[in-house]
Coordinates of C-alpha atoms and ligand atoms in Angstrom, one line a residue:
M31 CA 106.8 126.6 88.2
N32 CA 108.4 125.7 84.9
N33 CA 109.5 122.2 84.3
K34 CA 112.9 123.1 83.0
L35 CA 113.9 124.6 86.4
Y36 CA 112.2 121.8 88.3
G37 CA 113.9 119.1 86.3
N38 CA 117.4 120.4 86.4
L39 CA 119.9 118.9 88.8
I40 CA 122.6 121.2 90.2
F41 CA 125.1 119.1 88.1
E42 CA 123.3 120.1 84.9
L43 CA 123.7 123.8 85.8
S44 CA 127.4 123.3 86.3
R45 CA 129.9 125.0 84.0
P46 CA 133.6 124.1 84.1
G47 CA 135.6 126.7 86.1
R48 CA 132.6 128.7 87.3
K49 CA 132.8 129.7 91.0
G50 CA 130.6 131.4 93.6
Y51 CA 133.5 132.4 95.9
S52 CA 137.1 133.3 95.9
L53 CA 139.4 132.2 98.7
P54 CA 143.1 132.6 99.0
A55 CA 145.0 129.6 97.7
A56 CA 145.8 127.0 100.4
D57 CA 149.4 127.2 101.6
F58 CA 149.7 123.5 102.5
G59 CA 150.0 120.8 100.0
H60 CA 149.2 117.1 99.9
S61 CA 152.6 116.3 101.5
S62 CA 151.7 117.9 104.8
S63 CA 148.5 115.9 105.2
E64 CA 148.4 113.6 108.1
L65 CA 146.1 111.1 106.4
P66 CA 147.8 107.8 105.2
S67 CA 148.5 108.2 101.5
Q68 CA 146.5 105.1 100.5
L69 CA 143.4 106.9 101.8
L70 CA 143.9 110.1 99.8
R71 CA 141.9 110.3 96.6
D72 CA 143.9 110.5 93.4
S73 CA 141.2 112.0 91.1
K74 CA 139.6 115.4 91.4
L75 CA 136.4 115.6 93.4
E76 CA 133.5 116.0 91.0
L77 CA 131.5 118.9 92.4
P78 CA 129.1 121.1 90.5
E79 CA 130.7 124.4 89.5
C80 CA 128.1 127.2 89.6
D81 CA 127.9 130.9 90.4
E82 CA 126.3 131.9 93.7
L83 CA 122.9 133.1 92.4
T84 CA 122.4 129.9 90.4
V85 CA 123.0 127.9 93.5
V86 CA 120.7 130.0 95.7
R87 CA 117.9 130.1 93.1
H88 CA 118.2 126.4 92.4
Y89 CA 117.7 125.4 96.1
T90 CA 115.1 128.1 96.7
N91 CA 113.0 126.9 93.8
L92 CA 113.3 123.3 94.9
S93 CA 112.1 124.3 98.4
H94 CA 109.0 125.9 96.9
N95 CA 108.0 122.4 95.7
N96 CA 107.6 121.3 99.3
F97 CA 104.2 121.1 100.9
G98 CA 103.9 121.1 104.7
V99 CA 101.5 121.9 107.5
N100 CA 102.7 125.5 107.2
D101 CA 101.5 125.7 103.6
G102 CA 98.0 124.4 103.9
F103 CA 95.5 121.9 105.3
Y104 CA 97.0 118.4 105.6
P105 CA 94.2 115.9 106.3
L106 CA 96.5 112.8 106.1
G107 CA 94.6 110.2 108.1
S108 CA 96.6 107.8 110.3
C109 CA 99.7 109.9 109.8
T110 CA 98.6 112.8 112.0
M111 CA 100.3 115.9 110.6
K112 CA 99.3 118.3 113.3
Y113 CA 100.3 121.9 114.0
N114 CA 103.9 122.1 115.0
P115 CA 104.5 125.4 116.9
V116 CA 107.6 127.2 115.5
I117 CA 108.7 127.8 119.1
N118 CA 109.2 124.1 119.4
E119 CA 111.6 124.2 116.5
E120 CA 113.5 127.1 118.1
L121 CA 113.8 125.2 121.3
A122 CA 115.1 122.1 119.5
S123 CA 117.7 124.3 117.7
L124 CA 119.2 125.8 120.9
P125 CA 122.9 125.3 120.7
A126 CA 122.9 123.8 124.2
F127 CA 121.0 120.9 122.6
T128 CA 122.4 120.8 119.0
R129 CA 126.0 121.1 120.0
L130 CA 125.9 118.2 122.5
H131 CA 128.2 115.3 121.6
P132 CA 126.6 111.9 122.1
H133 CA 129.5 111.0 124.4
T134 CA 129.3 114.1 126.5
P135 CA 129.7 112.9 130.2
A136 CA 126.4 112.9 132.1
K137 CA 127.6 115.6 134.5
L138 CA 128.0 118.0 131.6
C139 CA 124.6 117.4 130.0
Q140 CA 122.3 117.3 133.0
H141 CA 119.9 119.6 131.1
A142 CA 119.4 117.1 128.3
L143 CA 119.1 114.1 130.6
R144 CA 116.6 116.0 132.8
L145 CA 114.5 116.7 129.7
C146 CA 114.5 113.0 128.8
Y147 CA 113.7 112.0 132.3
E148 CA 110.8 114.4 132.6
L149 CA 109.5 113.4 129.2
Q150 CA 109.5 109.8 130.3
A151 CA 107.6 110.8 133.4
A152 CA 105.1 112.9 131.4
L153 CA 104.5 110.0 128.9
S154 CA 103.9 107.6 131.9
E155 CA 101.4 110.0 133.4
L156 CA 99.6 110.5 130.1
T157 CA 99.4 106.7 129.3
G158 CA 99.3 105.0 132.7
M159 CA 102.4 103.0 132.0
S160 CA 105.0 102.6 134.6
A161 CA 108.3 103.2 132.6
F162 CA 109.3 104.4 129.2
T163 CA 112.4 104.1 127.0
L164 CA 113.0 106.9 124.5
N165 CA 115.4 104.9 122.3
P166 CA 113.3 103.6 119.4
C167 CA 113.3 106.0 116.3
A168 CA 109.8 105.4 114.9
G169 CA 106.5 103.8 115.5
A170 CA 107.4 100.6 113.7
H171 CA 110.7 100.5 115.6
G172 CA 108.8 100.9 118.8
E173 CA 106.5 98.0 117.8
L174 CA 109.5 95.8 117.2
T175 CA 111.1 96.9 120.6
G176 CA 107.8 96.3 122.4
L177 CA 107.4 92.8 120.9
M178 CA 111.0 92.0 121.9
V179 CA 110.2 93.1 125.5
I180 CA 107.2 90.8 125.4
R181 CA 109.3 87.9 124.0
A182 CA 112.0 88.5 126.7
W183 CA 109.3 88.5 129.4
H184 CA 107.9 85.1 128.2
E185 CA 111.4 83.6 127.8
H186 CA 112.3 84.6 131.4
R187 CA 109.2 82.7 132.6
G188 CA 110.2 79.7 130.6
E189 CA 107.5 80.2 128.0
S190 CA 109.6 80.6 124.8
S191 CA 107.1 78.5 122.9
R192 CA 104.7 81.5 122.8
T193 CA 105.4 82.7 119.2
K194 CA 102.1 83.9 117.9
V195 CA 100.7 87.4 117.8
I196 CA 97.0 88.1 117.3
I197 CA 96.4 91.2 115.1
P198 CA 93.0 92.6 113.8
D199 CA 92.5 92.6 110.1
S200 CA 92.1 96.4 110.3
A201 CA 95.6 96.9 111.7
H202 CA 98.3 99.1 110.2
G203 CA 100.7 97.1 108.0
T204 CA 103.6 97.8 110.3
N205 CA 102.0 95.5 113.0
P206 CA 102.3 92.2 111.1
A207 CA 105.6 93.4 109.7
S208 CA 107.1 94.0 113.1
A209 CA 105.8 90.7 114.4
A210 CA 107.5 88.9 111.5
V211 CA 110.8 90.8 112.0
C212 CA 110.6 89.7 115.7
G213 CA 110.3 86.1 114.6
L214 CA 106.6 85.8 115.6
T215 CA 103.7 84.4 113.5
V216 CA 100.6 86.5 112.9
V217 CA 97.1 85.2 113.6
E218 CA 94.5 87.5 112.1
V219 CA 91.3 88.3 114.0
K220 CA 88.3 89.4 112.0
S221 CA 86.4 92.7 112.3
L222 CA 82.7 93.1 112.6
P223 CA 80.7 95.1 110.1
D224 CA 80.9 98.1 112.5
G225 CA 84.7 98.0 112.2
T226 CA 85.5 96.8 115.7
V227 CA 87.2 93.5 116.7
D228 CA 85.0 90.4 116.4
V229 CA 85.2 89.2 120.0
Q230 CA 83.7 85.8 119.1
D231 CA 86.4 85.2 116.6
L232 CA 89.0 86.2 119.2
R233 CA 87.5 83.7 121.7
R234 CA 87.8 81.0 119.1
I235 CA 91.4 81.8 118.3
V236 CA 92.4 81.9 122.0
S237 CA 90.6 78.7 122.9
Q238 CA 92.4 76.8 120.1
Q239 CA 95.9 78.4 120.2
G240 CA 96.0 80.4 123.5
H241 CA 99.0 78.5 124.9
E242 CA 101.1 79.6 121.9
V243 CA 100.0 83.3 121.9
A244 CA 102.6 85.8 123.1
A245 CA 100.5 89.0 122.6
M246 CA 97.6 90.7 120.9
M247 CA 98.4 94.0 119.2
M248 CA 95.6 96.6 119.1
T249 CA 95.1 100.2 118.0
N250 CA 92.5 102.1 119.8
P251 CA 90.7 104.0 118.3
N252 CA 91.4 101.6 115.4
T253 CA 92.6 102.6 112.0
L254 CA 88.9 103.3 111.0
G255 CA 88.8 105.9 113.8
I256 CA 86.4 103.7 115.8
F257 CA 86.7 103.3 119.5
E258 CA 87.0 99.7 120.6
H259 CA 84.3 99.5 123.3
A260 CA 85.0 95.8 124.1
I261 CA 88.5 96.5 125.3
P262 CA 87.9 95.2 128.9
E263 CA 86.5 92.0 127.6
I264 CA 89.3 91.7 125.0
T265 CA 92.0 92.2 127.6
D266 CA 90.4 89.7 129.9
I267 CA 90.3 87.0 127.2
V268 CA 94.0 87.7 126.2
H269 CA 95.3 87.8 129.7
S270 CA 93.5 84.7 130.7
C271 CA 95.5 82.6 128.3
G272 CA 98.8 84.1 129.6
A273 CA 99.5 86.5 126.8
L274 CA 100.1 90.3 127.0
M275 CA 98.3 93.2 125.4
Y276 CA 100.2 95.5 123.1
Y277 CA 98.9 99.0 122.3
D278 CA 99.8 100.7 119.0
G279 CA 99.8 104.3 120.2
A280 CA 99.7 105.9 116.7
N281 CA 96.1 106.9 117.4
L282 CA 96.7 108.3 120.9
N283 CA 95.5 111.8 119.7
P284 CA 91.8 111.5 120.5
M285 CA 92.5 109.9 123.9
L286 CA 95.0 112.4 125.2
G287 CA 93.9 113.5 128.6
S288 CA 90.6 111.6 128.4
C289 CA 91.6 107.9 128.9
R290 CA 94.8 105.9 129.3
P291 CA 95.9 102.6 127.7
G292 CA 97.4 101.6 131.1
D293 CA 94.0 101.8 132.7
M294 CA 92.5 99.7 129.8
G295 CA 94.7 96.8 130.7
F296 CA 97.5 97.2 128.1
D297 CA 100.9 95.9 129.2
V298 CA 103.2 97.4 126.5
M299 CA 102.8 100.3 124.1
H300 CA 104.6 102.7 121.8
I301 CA 103.8 106.3 121.1
N302 CA 104.5 108.0 117.8
L303 CA 105.9 111.3 119.2
H304 CA 106.1 112.7 115.7
K305 CA 102.3 112.2 115.3
T306 CA 100.8 113.0 118.7
F307 CA 103.4 115.3 120.0
S308 CA 104.0 117.6 117.0
T309 CA 107.0 116.9 114.8
P310 CA 106.4 117.5 111.1
H311 CA 107.4 114.2 109.4
G312 CA 107.3 112.9 105.9
G313 CA 109.2 110.8 103.5
G314 CA 110.3 108.6 106.4
G315 CA 111.2 110.9 109.2
P316 CA 112.2 112.2 111.6
G317 CA 110.3 110.1 114.1
S318 CA 110.5 108.8 117.6
G319 CA 108.7 105.8 119.0
P320 CA 109.1 105.6 122.8
V321 CA 108.0 102.3 124.4
G322 CA 106.2 102.1 127.7
V323 CA 105.6 99.1 129.9
R324 CA 103.5 98.4 132.9
R325 CA 105.0 97.5 136.3
G326 CA 106.8 94.2 136.2
L327 CA 108.2 94.6 132.7
E328 CA 110.7 97.5 133.2
Q329 CA 113.7 95.2 133.6
H330 CA 113.4 94.1 130.0
L331 CA 113.5 97.6 128.5
P332 CA 116.5 98.4 126.2
M333 CA 119.6 100.4 127.3
P334 CA 120.6 103.1 127.7
R335 CA 118.0 104.4 130.2
V336 CA 117.8 107.8 131.8
T337 CA 117.5 107.5 135.6
A338 CA 117.7 110.0 138.5
K339 CA 118.9 109.9 142.1
V340 CA 118.8 112.5 144.8
D341 CA 122.2 113.4 146.3
N342 CA 122.5 116.0 149.1
G343 CA 119.1 117.3 148.2
A344 CA 119.9 117.8 144.5
T345 CA 118.6 115.6 141.7
I346 CA 121.3 114.0 139.6
Y347 CA 120.4 112.5 136.2
E348 CA 122.3 109.5 134.9
L349 CA 122.6 107.5 131.8
Q350 CA 122.3 103.8 132.8
T351 CA 124.1 101.8 130.1
H352 CA 124.0 98.3 131.6
D353 CA 122.0 96.2 134.0
N354 CA 123.5 93.6 136.3
S355 CA 120.4 91.4 136.2
E356 CA 120.9 90.8 132.5
M357 CA 117.2 91.0 131.9
T358 CA 117.4 93.9 129.5
L359 CA 117.0 93.1 125.8
G360 CA 120.1 95.2 125.0
T361 CA 120.4 98.1 122.6
V362 CA 117.9 98.9 119.9
G363 CA 119.4 102.1 118.6
T364 CA 122.1 104.6 119.2
F365 CA 122.1 106.6 122.4
L366 CA 118.7 108.2 123.2
G367 CA 117.2 108.0 119.7
N368 CA 116.1 111.1 117.9
F369 CA 116.8 113.6 120.5
N370 CA 115.5 116.6 118.5
V371 CA 112.1 115.0 118.3
L372 CA 112.1 114.5 122.1
V373 CA 112.8 118.2 122.6
K374 CA 109.8 119.1 120.5
A375 CA 107.5 116.6 122.3
Y376 CA 108.6 117.9 125.7
A377 CA 108.0 121.5 124.6
Y378 CA 104.5 120.6 123.2
I379 CA 103.5 118.8 126.4
R380 CA 104.9 121.5 128.8
S381 CA 103.4 124.4 126.8
L382 CA 99.9 122.8 126.9
G383 CA 100.2 121.7 130.5
R384 CA 97.9 119.3 132.4
E385 CA 94.7 121.3 131.8
N386 CA 95.0 122.2 128.1
I387 CA 96.2 118.8 127.0
K388 CA 92.8 117.5 128.0
M389 CA 91.3 119.5 125.1
V390 CA 93.4 117.7 122.4
G391 CA 91.3 114.6 122.2
P392 CA 87.8 116.2 122.3
L393 CA 88.8 118.8 119.7
A394 CA 90.3 116.2 117.3
T395 CA 87.1 114.2 117.7
L396 CA 84.9 117.2 117.1
T397 CA 86.6 118.4 113.9
A398 CA 86.6 114.9 112.5
N399 CA 82.9 114.4 113.1
Y400 CA 82.1 117.8 111.7
V401 CA 83.9 117.1 108.4
K402 CA 82.4 113.6 108.2
E403 CA 78.8 114.7 108.8
S404 CA 79.2 117.6 106.3
L405 CA 80.3 115.3 103.5
K406 CA 78.5 112.0 104.0
D407 CA 75.7 112.8 101.6
V408 CA 78.2 112.9 98.7
Y409 CA 80.9 110.5 99.8
E410 CA 80.2 106.9 100.7
L411 CA 80.4 106.4 104.5
P412 CA 80.6 102.7 105.1
I413 CA 80.6 102.9 108.9
Q414 CA 78.0 105.2 110.4
G415 CA 78.0 106.8 113.8
L416 CA 80.5 108.7 115.9
C417 CA 84.2 108.5 114.9
K418 CA 87.2 109.6 116.9
H419 CA 90.0 111.7 115.3
E420 CA 89.6 110.3 111.8
F421 CA 87.2 108.5 109.5
V422 CA 87.1 106.6 106.2
F423 CA 85.0 107.2 103.1
D424 CA 84.7 104.5 100.5
G425 CA 85.0 106.8 97.5
L426 CA 82.2 108.9 96.0
K427 CA 78.6 108.0 96.7
D428 CA 77.8 108.3 93.0
K429 CA 80.5 106.2 91.2
S430 CA 78.7 106.3 87.8
S431 CA 81.2 108.6 86.2
G432 CA 84.1 106.3 87.1
V433 CA 85.9 109.0 89.2
T434 CA 88.0 107.1 91.8
T435 CA 89.5 108.0 95.2
M436 CA 92.8 108.5 93.4
D437 CA 91.2 111.1 91.1
V438 CA 89.7 113.0 94.0
A439 CA 93.0 113.0 95.9
K440 CA 94.8 114.3 92.8
R441 CA 92.2 117.0 92.2
L442 CA 92.6 118.2 95.8
L443 CA 96.2 119.2 95.0
D444 CA 94.9 121.7 92.4
F445 CA 93.1 123.5 95.2
G446 CA 96.1 123.7 97.5
Y447 CA 95.4 120.8 99.8
H448 CA 97.6 117.9 100.7
A449 CA 95.9 114.6 99.7
P450 CA 94.2 112.5 102.4
T451 CA 95.4 109.0 103.0
I452 CA 94.1 106.8 100.2
Y453 CA 93.5 103.1 99.7
F454 CA 94.2 102.4 103.4
P455 CA 92.8 100.7 105.4
L456 CA 92.4 97.8 103.0
L457 CA 88.9 97.0 104.2
F458 CA 87.3 99.0 101.4
H459 CA 88.1 99.3 97.7
E460 CA 88.1 103.1 97.6
S461 CA 89.3 104.1 101.1
L462 CA 89.8 107.8 101.6
M463 CA 90.9 108.6 105.1
V464 CA 90.6 112.1 106.6
E465 CA 92.1 113.3 109.8
P466 CA 91.7 117.1 110.4
T467 CA 93.6 117.2 113.8
E468 CA 92.6 119.5 116.7
N469 CA 94.1 122.8 115.6
E470 CA 92.2 123.7 112.5
S471 CA 89.8 126.7 112.4
K472 CA 86.2 126.3 111.4
E473 CA 86.9 128.4 108.3
T474 CA 89.7 126.0 107.2
L475 CA 87.4 123.0 107.7
D476 CA 84.6 124.7 105.8
G477 CA 87.0 125.5 103.0
F478 CA 88.0 121.8 102.7
I479 CA 84.4 120.7 102.9
G480 CA 83.4 123.1 100.2
T481 CA 86.3 121.9 97.9
M482 CA 85.4 118.2 98.5
R483 CA 81.8 119.0 97.5
K484 CA 83.0 120.9 94.5
I485 CA 85.0 117.9 93.4
A486 CA 82.0 115.6 93.9
D487 CA 80.1 118.0 91.7
E488 CA 82.8 118.1 89.0
A489 CA 82.7 114.3 89.0
K490 CA 79.2 114.6 87.6
T491 CA 79.5 117.6 85.4
N492 CA 83.1 117.5 84.1
P493 CA 84.6 114.1 85.2
D494 CA 87.6 114.5 82.8
I495 CA 89.0 117.4 84.8
V496 CA 89.1 115.2 87.9
K497 CA 90.4 112.2 86.1
T498 CA 93.3 114.1 84.6
A499 CA 94.2 116.1 87.7
P500 CA 96.4 117.6 89.0
H501 CA 96.7 120.5 86.6
T502 CA 98.6 123.1 88.6
T503 CA 101.5 121.1 90.2
P504 CA 105.1 121.0 88.7
I505 CA 104.5 117.4 87.6
G506 CA 101.1 116.3 86.5
R507 CA 99.5 112.8 86.6
V508 CA 102.3 110.3 86.3
D509 CA 101.8 107.2 84.2
D510 CA 101.9 104.4 86.8
V511 CA 101.6 101.6 84.2
L512 CA 104.5 103.0 82.0
A513 CA 106.6 103.5 85.2
A514 CA 106.0 99.8 86.1
K515 CA 106.6 98.5 82.6
Q516 CA 109.6 100.6 81.7
P517 CA 111.1 101.8 84.9
V518 CA 113.9 104.4 84.6
L519 CA 116.4 103.3 87.2
T520 CA 119.3 105.5 86.4
Y521 CA 119.4 109.2 86.1
S522 CA 119.1 110.9 82.8
S523 CA 118.6 114.6 82.3
W524 CA 115.2 116.2 82.0
A525 CA 115.8 116.9 78.3
T526 CA 116.7 113.3 77.6
Q527 CA 113.7 112.0 79.5
S528 CA 111.2 114.4 77.8
A529 CA 112.6 113.4 74.4
R530 CA 112.2 109.7 75.3
L531 CA 108.7 110.1 76.5
S532 CA 107.6 112.2 73.6
S533 CA 109.0 109.6 71.1
Q534 CA 106.6 107.0 72.6
Ligands
PLP83 C1 102.0 105.5 111.5 C2 101.5 104.3 112.1 C3 102.4 103.3 112.5 C4 103.9 103.3 112.2 O1 104.6 104.3 112.7 P1 105.9 104.9 112.0 O2 106.3 106.0 112.9 O3 105.5 105.4 110.6 O4 106.9 103.8 111.9 C5 101.9 102.2 113.1 N1 100.5 102.0 113.4 C6 99.7 103.0 113.0 C7 98.2 102.8 113.3 C8 100.1 104.2 112.4 O5 99.2 105.1 112.0

C-alpha cells in the first residue's frame, strides 16, 4: 500500500466542480422549504467533489487497512475476538430488525421483544442468575449498572454508609473506574505469587472495614487466565460482612456450559456479549453488557425491561417502562441497548444449542494451554500450571538483546497476525497476553507458535529487524516520544506532515 493513497483524505482528492453523478435540477427553491428561515444555512455545504471511481477506490483502499478476525489470527487476550459466523451478521441485518423504530408499539414488534426475552432467559440459564437487563451498552457500562443496583439494594435496607468496593490488584482497569464513577471507594486486595486472590489479605480488610463494604468485584478466571479456586471461601467472607459479590463476566468464555457464577455465590454480574457471544468489536464498539442479578435484587434493575404474560394461551411480550414500587434505579441507556449485538448473541447461543455450548469452555482452555506449553521454553512464563482461556508471558526468556514485548508485538504484524494484548495486566513489566479462543484449527495455532519462535530466534540473531518492526504495514513504527513532545492536534495534509517530519 503506498503512503500517498493511505494518507489522502477524500477532501484532498476533491477538485472544484467534479461530479460522480448527474441528477435533474431540483424544481423547488429555498422559498418552498418548510424549515424556519433562521435554521437554513446561508453558505454552501462544503463537500468533497470527486468522480465516482476516485470515491470507490478511496474507500476500498481504506477498507484494506482493516484487520479483523476474518483476515487472520487475532490472539488479543482479555478482549476475546472470537469467530463471528457470517450468518449472525445476516440475521442481524434482516429488515424486520433493522427497520424497527425504537418507538414501535409492542404489539407490532413481538418478534424483537421475544428475541430479547428469550435471550434474557438463555443468559439466566447459562449463568445461574435469576433476571437480566439488556440495556447496558458495554462491559464497563454493565459494571456501573451492576454497582448502582448494589448501591440501591444497600440503600433500601438503610445501609447507605456502605461505600467501599474490594477489588483485586489483578483486576481490569474498568473495575476501579466504574466504582469511582458510582461514587464508591476502592480497597485493593493483593494477589498471591500464583496470581490468585490473597484470602488472608481479604480477611484482614473485611475484619477492619467490613461494615463499610458494599461489594467485592471479581473476575473468574482472573485476568491472568487463572481459575480462582478459593471462590467459596471468598464469597463466605464477603457475605458474612453483609456485602455482595460482583462477577465481571468478561472472562465467561472458559466457563460456558461448565460452571455458573450464580452457583459460585455471585449476586450481580455483567456479560460482555461482544466477547463471549461473538460480535466483532474494536476501537470502542459495538458492545453490549447485560447485567444479571440473583433472586431478591430484580426490583432494582433499570427500565425498560422485557416481560411476558400468557393471554388466552398465547405469549404476549411487553416492554415494561416503569415500576410502581419505585425500587428500580431508573434508565441507564436508551431503549434496549445495542439491539444488533443482542441479535448476534441470540443467534450464536441458539445455533450452538445446549449441548454444543458446553464445548466452548473446554476448547478455549485446550487451545490456550497448547500455545502456552509450546512457547514457554522461549518466552518467560511467570505463572506455571494450567491456565483457562488465556495466559500471560513476561516478555522473552532471553532479554539480553533488549528486544521488548512491544517489539515482538510489532514484529507479529509483519507476519499477518494481530498483536496480542501487551503491557496488561500490570503485574509484570513485559506482559504479553494471548487468548487463542475456541475456534482456531491446530494448523493456525501451529502457524502462530512457529512465528513466535521465529521472532524469539530473530531477537538473538538479528535483533534490529524486530526492534524496527513493522516493515510491511502502511505505517511503520511511530515515534511515541516525538508524538508526546510535539503532538499534531489539527489536521494537515500528508505532504505537509512528511515535509515537517523530514525537516527535523
Ligand atoms: C473487556 C473487559 C472489561 C470491559 O468491557 P468493555 O466492554 O470493554 O467495556 C472489563 N473487565 C474485563 C476483565 C475485560 O476483559
